[in-house]
Each structure stands twice: as structure tokens, then as C-alpha cells.
Backbone as ProteinMPNN parsed JSONL, in Angstrom:
{"seq_chain_A": "MKITLLSDSRIRLDGGAGPLSVEADSAEMQYSPFHMLASGLATCTHSVLASWALHAKIPADDLVLEVGWSFVEDPHRVGAMDVEIVWPSLPAERKAAATRAAALCTVTRTFENPPTVGLEVKP", "coords_chain_A": {"N_chain_A": [[48.238, -36.514, -11.72], [49.361, -37.59, -9.296], [49.922, -35.356, -6.186], [50.55, -36.982, -2.618], [50.53, -35.064, 0.784], [52.346, -36.17, 3.435], [54.265, -35.992, 5.07], [55.173, -33.119, 6.774], [57.712, -33.585, 6.029], [57.657, -35.238, 4.04], [56.39, -36.11, 0.441], [54.623, -38.374, -1.682], [54.402, -39.0, -5.057], [52.156, -40.201, -7.734], [51.844, -41.578, -10.239], [49.82, -41.447, -13.467], [47.394, -40.317, -15.673], [45.743, -36.917, -16.435], [44.085, -33.902, -14.432], [46.952, -32.221, -12.386], [47.068, -32.684, -9.595], [46.595, -31.751, -5.051], [46.841, -33.718, -2.653], [46.251, -34.143, 1.172], [45.821, -35.642, 4.509], [45.514, -34.182, 6.215], [43.783, -31.529, 6.72], [45.252, -29.586, 8.514], [47.007, -29.801, 7.431], [49.8, -28.12, 5.038], [50.424, -26.393, 2.574], [53.99, -26.209, 1.624], [56.646, -24.592, 1.211], [59.203, -26.715, 0.848], [57.72, -29.19, 0.171], [56.887, -27.971, -2.141], [59.356, -28.385, -3.42], [60.011, -30.486, -2.941], [58.334, -32.096, -4.637], [58.651, -30.483, -7.031], [61.339, -32.963, -7.366], [60.659, -35.229, -7.384], [58.284, -35.278, -9.664], [59.843, -34.414, -11.788], [61.671, -36.956, -12.772], [59.909, -38.162, -12.207], [58.686, -38.409, -14.615], [61.375, -38.564, -16.43], [61.646, -41.076, -15.266], [58.964, -42.521, -16.67], [59.359, -42.031, -20.027], [61.553, -42.785, -20.334], [60.278, -46.062, -19.477], [58.127, -46.1, -21.829], [60.455, -46.595, -23.754], [61.598, -48.942, -22.968], [59.738, -50.65, -23.763], [58.735, -50.966, -21.138], [55.589, -51.51, -18.425], [54.902, -48.231, -15.993], [52.929, -47.933, -15.13], [52.388, -48.792, -12.427], [54.22, -46.86, -11.189], [55.489, -45.398, -9.265], [56.683, -42.772, -6.588], [58.097, -41.652, -3.889], [59.921, -39.161, -1.644], [61.291, -37.258, 0.421], [63.204, -34.924, 3.445], [65.38, -33.439, 4.97], [67.011, -31.408, 7.883], [69.299, -28.985, 8.009], [71.618, -27.332, 9.252], [74.11, -23.921, 10.099], [74.502, -22.919, 7.548], [70.564, -22.801, 8.351], [69.04, -24.953, 6.064], [68.022, -27.272, 3.504], [69.411, -30.979, 3.779], [69.927, -33.027, 3.386], [67.712, -34.4, 0.719], [66.375, -37.949, -0.179], [65.091, -40.408, -2.658], [61.979, -42.48, -3.373], [61.887, -44.948, -4.698], [58.664, -46.681, -6.283], [57.636, -49.151, -7.19], [56.409, -51.224, -8.672], [55.8, -53.569, -11.031], [57.631, -53.37, -12.829], [60.818, -55.193, -13.386], [63.495, -57.117, -12.472], [66.178, -57.318, -13.643], [66.076, -54.578, -15.043], [66.519, -53.276, -13.19], [68.809, -52.028, -11.91], [69.037, -50.6, -13.96], [67.562, -48.584, -14.421], [67.605, -46.487, -12.624], [69.972, -45.95, -13.165], [69.18, -43.841, -15.016], [67.119, -42.375, -14.055], [68.785, -41.254, -11.792], [69.497, -39.108, -14.564], [67.335, -37.09, -13.805], [67.156, -33.634, -13.959], [67.246, -32.339, -12.52], [67.454, -33.005, -10.249], [70.071, -33.217, -11.051], [70.716, -30.242, -11.182], [70.805, -30.091, -7.621], [72.652, -31.788, -7.663], [74.82, -29.947, -8.995], [74.665, -26.925, -8.033], [72.955, -23.827, -8.561], [74.065, -20.486, -9.681], [72.292, -17.489, -7.547], [70.363, -15.146, -7.555], [70.498, -11.711, -5.357], [68.412, -9.109, -5.468], [66.955, -6.218, -3.629], [64.743, -4.503, -4.678], [63.158, -0.64, -5.268]], "CA_chain_A": [[49.281, -36.567, -11.637], [48.871, -36.792, -8.104], [50.842, -35.198, -5.095], [49.776, -36.335, -2.023], [51.231, -34.977, 1.932], [52.653, -37.251, 4.087], [54.273, -35.249, 6.0], [56.007, -32.062, 6.682], [58.508, -33.991, 5.31], [57.841, -36.025, 3.209], [55.336, -36.425, -0.205], [54.467, -39.363, -2.705], [53.803, -38.783, -6.205], [51.233, -41.555, -8.28], [51.87, -40.539, -12.274], [48.83, -41.274, -14.356], [46.451, -38.788, -16.605], [44.891, -36.299, -15.376], [44.833, -33.019, -13.878], [47.542, -32.181, -11.058], [45.408, -32.688, -7.681], [47.462, -31.381, -4.18], [46.381, -33.353, -1.876], [46.709, -34.229, 2.204], [45.656, -35.806, 4.648], [45.086, -34.004, 7.271], [42.83, -30.15, 6.354], [45.245, -28.546, 8.805], [48.732, -30.424, 6.464], [49.081, -27.156, 4.472], [51.479, -27.175, 0.958], [55.462, -25.762, 1.998], [57.991, -24.501, -0.38], [59.836, -27.751, 0.704], [56.939, -29.532, -0.365], [57.147, -27.399, -3.103], [60.577, -28.46, -3.237], [60.157, -32.001, -3.692], [57.033, -31.432, -5.784], [59.606, -30.868, -8.131], [61.731, -33.55, -7.846], [59.603, -36.038, -8.026], [58.151, -35.231, -10.432], [61.121, -34.671, -12.659], [62.736, -38.079, -11.38], [58.622, -39.433, -12.439], [59.021, -38.096, -16.092], [62.381, -39.287, -17.061], [61.383, -43.024, -14.865], [57.826, -42.779, -17.332], [60.361, -41.873, -20.756], [62.3, -44.153, -20.088], [60.012, -47.106, -19.321], [58.167, -46.015, -22.413], [61.368, -46.893, -24.842], [62.197, -49.54, -22.75], [58.396, -51.459, -23.379], [57.769, -51.994, -19.704], [54.496, -50.987, -18.197], [54.873, -47.188, -15.466], [50.741, -47.81, -14.782], [51.881, -48.804, -10.947], [55.143, -45.642, -10.466], [55.384, -43.882, -7.818], [57.46, -41.756, -5.581], [57.921, -40.275, -2.805], [60.409, -37.856, -1.442], [61.619, -37.324, 1.738], [64.313, -34.481, 3.172], [66.048, -32.985, 6.26], [67.242, -30.274, 7.247], [70.93, -28.939, 8.772], [71.794, -25.569, 10.736], [74.746, -23.068, 10.021], [73.039, -21.984, 7.366], [69.359, -24.001, 8.363], [68.673, -25.103, 5.045], [67.353, -28.531, 3.268], [70.673, -30.811, 4.178], [70.055, -34.213, 2.376], [66.808, -35.698, -0.045], [66.213, -39.209, -0.468], [63.971, -40.502, -2.875], [61.838, -44.003, -3.021], [61.247, -45.637, -6.265], [58.428, -48.009, -6.381], [58.059, -49.934, -9.323], [55.713, -53.355, -8.342], [56.255, -54.644, -12.009], [59.453, -52.988, -13.15], [61.289, -56.209, -13.932], [63.649, -56.925, -11.723], [66.889, -56.802, -13.642], [65.901, -53.494, -15.503], [66.489, -51.571, -11.872], [70.241, -51.116, -12.702], [69.479, -49.629, -15.519], [65.98, -48.345, -13.834], [68.232, -46.21, -11.687], [71.406, -44.649, -14.0], [67.761, -42.836, -15.57], [66.451, -41.614, -12.625], [70.302, -39.773, -11.977], [69.432, -37.838, -15.571], [66.199, -35.568, -13.867], [67.4, -32.596, -14.368], [66.591, -31.371, -10.824], [68.367, -33.93, -9.009], [71.171, -33.032, -11.118], [71.017, -29.662, -10.322], [70.783, -29.993, -6.855], [74.815, -32.148, -8.086], [75.9, -28.672, -9.411], [74.041, -26.106, -7.641], [73.105, -22.447, -9.341], [74.196, -18.854, -8.148], [70.638, -17.847, -6.465], [70.579, -14.116, -7.122], [68.609, -11.812, -4.488], [68.058, -7.797, -5.34], [65.501, -5.552, -3.369], [64.109, -3.262, -5.71], [62.254, 0.185, -3.893]], "C_chain_A": [[48.473, -36.119, -9.997], [49.418, -37.157, -6.401], [50.397, -35.1, -3.723], [50.662, -36.015, -0.68], [51.35, -35.339, 2.778], [53.143, -37.319, 4.943], [54.456, -34.314, 5.889], [57.406, -32.512, 6.46], [59.06, -34.691, 4.447], [55.882, -36.305, 2.053], [55.043, -37.749, -0.965], [53.926, -38.427, -3.574], [53.46, -40.008, -6.977], [50.879, -40.434, -9.941], [50.823, -41.104, -12.786], [48.472, -39.707, -15.592], [45.661, -38.192, -16.233], [45.474, -35.076, -15.071], [45.577, -32.896, -12.591], [47.23, -31.68, -10.0], [46.956, -32.746, -6.391], [46.565, -31.696, -3.129], [46.791, -33.534, -0.519], [45.229, -35.363, 3.167], [44.54, -35.563, 6.026], [44.567, -32.3, 6.875], [43.746, -29.131, 7.128], [47.18, -28.926, 8.233], [48.25, -28.71, 5.405], [51.049, -27.021, 3.028], [53.089, -26.579, 1.324], [56.314, -25.627, 0.651], [58.619, -25.644, -0.411], [59.351, -28.606, 0.394], [56.453, -29.848, -1.945], [58.35, -28.366, -4.14], [60.415, -29.858, -4.212], [59.444, -32.49, -4.741], [58.456, -31.452, -6.926], [60.281, -31.991, -8.318], [61.806, -34.991, -8.081], [58.992, -36.202, -9.153], [58.573, -34.85, -11.725], [61.828, -36.09, -13.254], [61.273, -38.172, -12.234], [59.196, -39.352, -14.104], [60.126, -38.958, -17.08], [62.445, -40.903, -17.013], [60.775, -43.001, -16.925], [58.991, -42.553, -19.693], [60.186, -42.941, -20.722], [61.79, -45.667, -20.297], [59.515, -47.808, -20.905], [58.993, -46.47, -23.907], [61.529, -48.154, -24.293], [61.212, -51.744, -23.64], [57.852, -52.199, -22.396], [56.918, -51.106, -19.1], [55.604, -49.711, -16.844], [53.992, -47.33, -14.806], [51.222, -47.371, -13.575], [53.805, -47.777, -10.594], [55.202, -44.76, -10.046], [56.276, -43.772, -7.358], [57.893, -41.233, -5.121], [59.016, -39.284, -2.181], [60.224, -37.614, -0.266], [62.568, -36.357, 2.625], [64.105, -34.094, 4.721], [66.352, -32.01, 6.148], [68.204, -30.306, 8.27], [71.415, -27.607, 9.078], [73.294, -25.3, 9.615], [74.483, -23.071, 8.433], [71.766, -23.609, 7.235], [68.91, -23.264, 7.154], [68.678, -26.768, 4.706], [69.079, -29.495, 2.973], [71.099, -32.268, 3.223], [67.887, -33.996, 2.353], [66.892, -36.935, -0.05], [64.289, -39.354, -2.012], [63.766, -42.075, -2.922], [61.073, -44.094, -4.547], [60.083, -46.429, -5.92], [57.836, -48.102, -6.95], [57.374, -51.389, -8.462], [56.527, -53.663, -9.881], [57.227, -54.369, -13.211], [60.967, -53.946, -12.564], [62.967, -56.288, -12.959], [65.334, -56.547, -12.324], [67.028, -55.915, -14.78], [66.041, -52.533, -14.174], [67.737, -51.368, -11.476], [69.978, -50.268, -13.809], [68.174, -48.054, -14.849], [67.042, -46.801, -13.117], [69.051, -45.426, -12.219], [69.666, -43.526, -14.657], [66.813, -41.588, -14.9], [67.034, -40.988, -12.497], [69.334, -39.509, -13.349], [68.126, -36.522, -15.164], [67.132, -34.409, -13.472], [67.246, -31.96, -12.678], [67.165, -32.458, -10.586], [69.429, -33.984, -10.027], [71.756, -31.708, -10.991], [71.305, -29.093, -9.417], [72.317, -30.657, -7.116], [75.355, -30.493, -7.897], [74.646, -27.603, -8.827], [73.802, -24.118, -8.749], [73.473, -21.654, -8.581], [72.739, -18.718, -8.571], [70.977, -15.498, -6.2], [70.189, -12.771, -6.354], [69.38, -9.587, -5.119], [66.862, -7.238, -4.738], [66.009, -4.408, -4.089], [62.754, -2.229, -4.911], [60.765, -0.489, -5.149]], "O_chain_A": [[47.707, -35.244, -9.595], [49.44, -38.17, -5.701], [49.976, -34.046, -3.246], [51.723, -36.636, -0.748], [50.413, -35.02, 3.51], [52.97, -38.211, 5.773], [54.04, -33.932, 4.795], [58.291, -31.708, 6.748], [60.223, -34.864, 4.083], [54.761, -36.536, 2.504], [55.751, -38.488, -0.28], [53.262, -37.43, -3.293], [54.302, -40.905, -6.988], [50.274, -39.463, -10.394], [50.867, -41.967, -11.91], [49.035, -38.7, -16.019], [44.717, -38.712, -15.638], [46.67, -34.812, -15.195], [45.018, -33.388, -11.611], [47.141, -30.526, -9.579], [47.984, -33.4, -6.563], [45.777, -30.908, -2.607], [47.951, -33.124, -0.469], [44.138, -35.706, 2.713], [43.574, -36.119, 6.549], [45.654, -31.752, 6.693], [43.535, -27.945, 6.873], [48.218, -28.39, 8.621], [47.137, -28.262, 5.128], [52.185, -27.484, 2.931], [53.218, -26.98, 0.168], [56.517, -26.249, -0.392], [58.83, -26.022, -1.563], [60.196, -29.451, 0.098], [56.038, -30.794, -2.614], [58.169, -28.854, -5.256], [60.567, -30.167, -5.394], [59.896, -33.213, -5.629], [59.015, -32.429, -7.426], [60.087, -32.426, -9.453], [62.61, -35.701, -8.685], [59.115, -37.285, -9.725], [57.821, -34.92, -12.698], [62.524, -36.034, -14.267], [61.636, -38.31, -13.401], [59.984, -40.143, -14.622], [59.909, -39.689, -18.047], [62.865, -41.724, -17.829], [61.425, -43.233, -17.945], [58.862, -43.587, -20.349], [59.31, -43.785, -20.911], [62.425, -46.469, -20.981], [59.828, -48.902, -21.374], [58.386, -46.659, -24.961], [61.666, -48.917, -25.249], [61.559, -52.905, -23.859], [57.129, -53.193, -22.332], [57.257, -49.923, -19.109], [56.78, -50.015, -16.646], [54.083, -46.854, -13.675], [50.99, -46.226, -13.187], [54.486, -48.233, -9.676], [55.029, -43.57, -10.307], [57.067, -44.695, -7.552], [58.304, -40.161, -5.565], [58.584, -38.169, -2.473], [59.101, -37.702, 0.229], [63.385, -37.236, 2.898], [63.141, -34.302, 5.458], [66.3, -31.363, 5.102], [68.244, -31.135, 9.179], [70.732, -27.008, 8.247], [73.603, -26.038, 8.68], [73.595, -23.916, 8.549], [71.817, -24.684, 6.637], [68.593, -22.095, 6.931], [69.243, -27.529, 5.492], [69.898, -29.0, 2.2], [72.135, -32.513, 2.605], [67.087, -33.685, 3.235], [68.081, -37.136, 0.196], [63.198, -38.803, -2.156], [64.658, -42.892, -2.693], [60.154, -43.548, -5.156], [60.423, -47.147, -4.98], [57.256, -47.144, -7.461], [57.939, -52.281, -7.829], [57.723, -53.953, -9.888], [57.461, -55.029, -14.224], [61.822, -53.621, -11.74], [63.52, -55.19, -12.892], [65.914, -55.647, -11.716], [67.915, -56.191, -15.588], [65.746, -51.339, -14.128], [67.891, -50.486, -10.631], [70.674, -49.425, -14.375], [68.246, -46.835, -15.004], [66.588, -45.87, -13.783], [69.039, -44.234, -11.912], [69.582, -42.331, -14.371], [66.207, -40.545, -15.145], [66.68, -39.848, -12.799], [68.164, -39.783, -13.083], [67.922, -35.479, -15.785], [67.849, -34.551, -12.481], [67.173, -30.825, -12.207], [67.312, -32.742, -11.774], [69.929, -35.107, -9.947], [72.96, -31.611, -10.754], [71.858, -27.995, -9.476], [73.237, -29.941, -6.719], [76.034, -29.995, -6.999], [73.594, -27.681, -9.462], [74.653, -23.57, -9.45], [73.437, -21.669, -7.351], [72.104, -19.343, -9.421], [71.47, -14.831, -5.291], [69.095, -12.503, -6.85], [70.521, -9.127, -5.065], [65.768, -7.618, -5.155], [67.028, -3.721, -4.142], [61.79, -2.65, -4.271], [59.583, -0.287, -4.869]]}, "name": "protein", "num_of_chains": 1, "seq": "MKITLLSDSRIRLDGGAGPLSVEADSAEMQYSPFHMLASGLATCTHSVLASWALHAKIPADDLVLEVGWSFVEDPHRVGAMDVEIVWPSLPAERKAAATRAAALCTVTRTFENPPTVGLEVKP"}
């Protein structure tokens, strides 16, 4: 699986066998916490879709995900994330089912129903 940093606000995940790698087109680009957040969403969505595809007997070798995000203020935070599923071999009649399957990603569900976050500073 390969994660490519496309910009300061977008990543691409290419599935496949082998170890996870993180790459960028530029040596100046750093893997930020926001890239990590998007990578978690992409990895979860890919995992759910690959599992669904296996059961549906649909090839998923060409399944690629791109995740982008934008910020909002008051307070400054990620305000929106978009997931683009690129899957050339997905039959057109299975697109709606794949969309429903992708929505089952636990990270997506977590964003829809955010957890509470405890923060404590200890000596």
C-alpha cells in the first residue's frame, strides 16, 4: 500500500500487497498530522471496499482513493474532508453498493459521531 502526498491538503492511497510506504513528489513536503488523519480515513475506506469487493467477486486491484481536506475557523480545525474513489474496473451497476459499503468505514462513522477527547497535563 502506498500513500502519496499530493499537496498540503490531499493524499492518494494506492492499494496493493507489500509494506506501507509514504511518498511525496517533493523533498520539502512533510507528512503532517493532517496527512495522517486523511491516511487513516483512506486506509479504512480502502479496507472496507476491498473486503466488500472480495465477497462481491469484483476485482479491486485498480482501487485508488484520494482524500482532501479544508480548514474552517472559530476554532481553527479541519472543517471538511472529501473522499474520491477511483475504481475503473467497478461495474457501473455496482457503484451505489460500493458507495454504501464505503460509508461503513469506522473512521467515517467516527467523524459523523465524534468522540469526546480528554486532555490532561501530568507532572
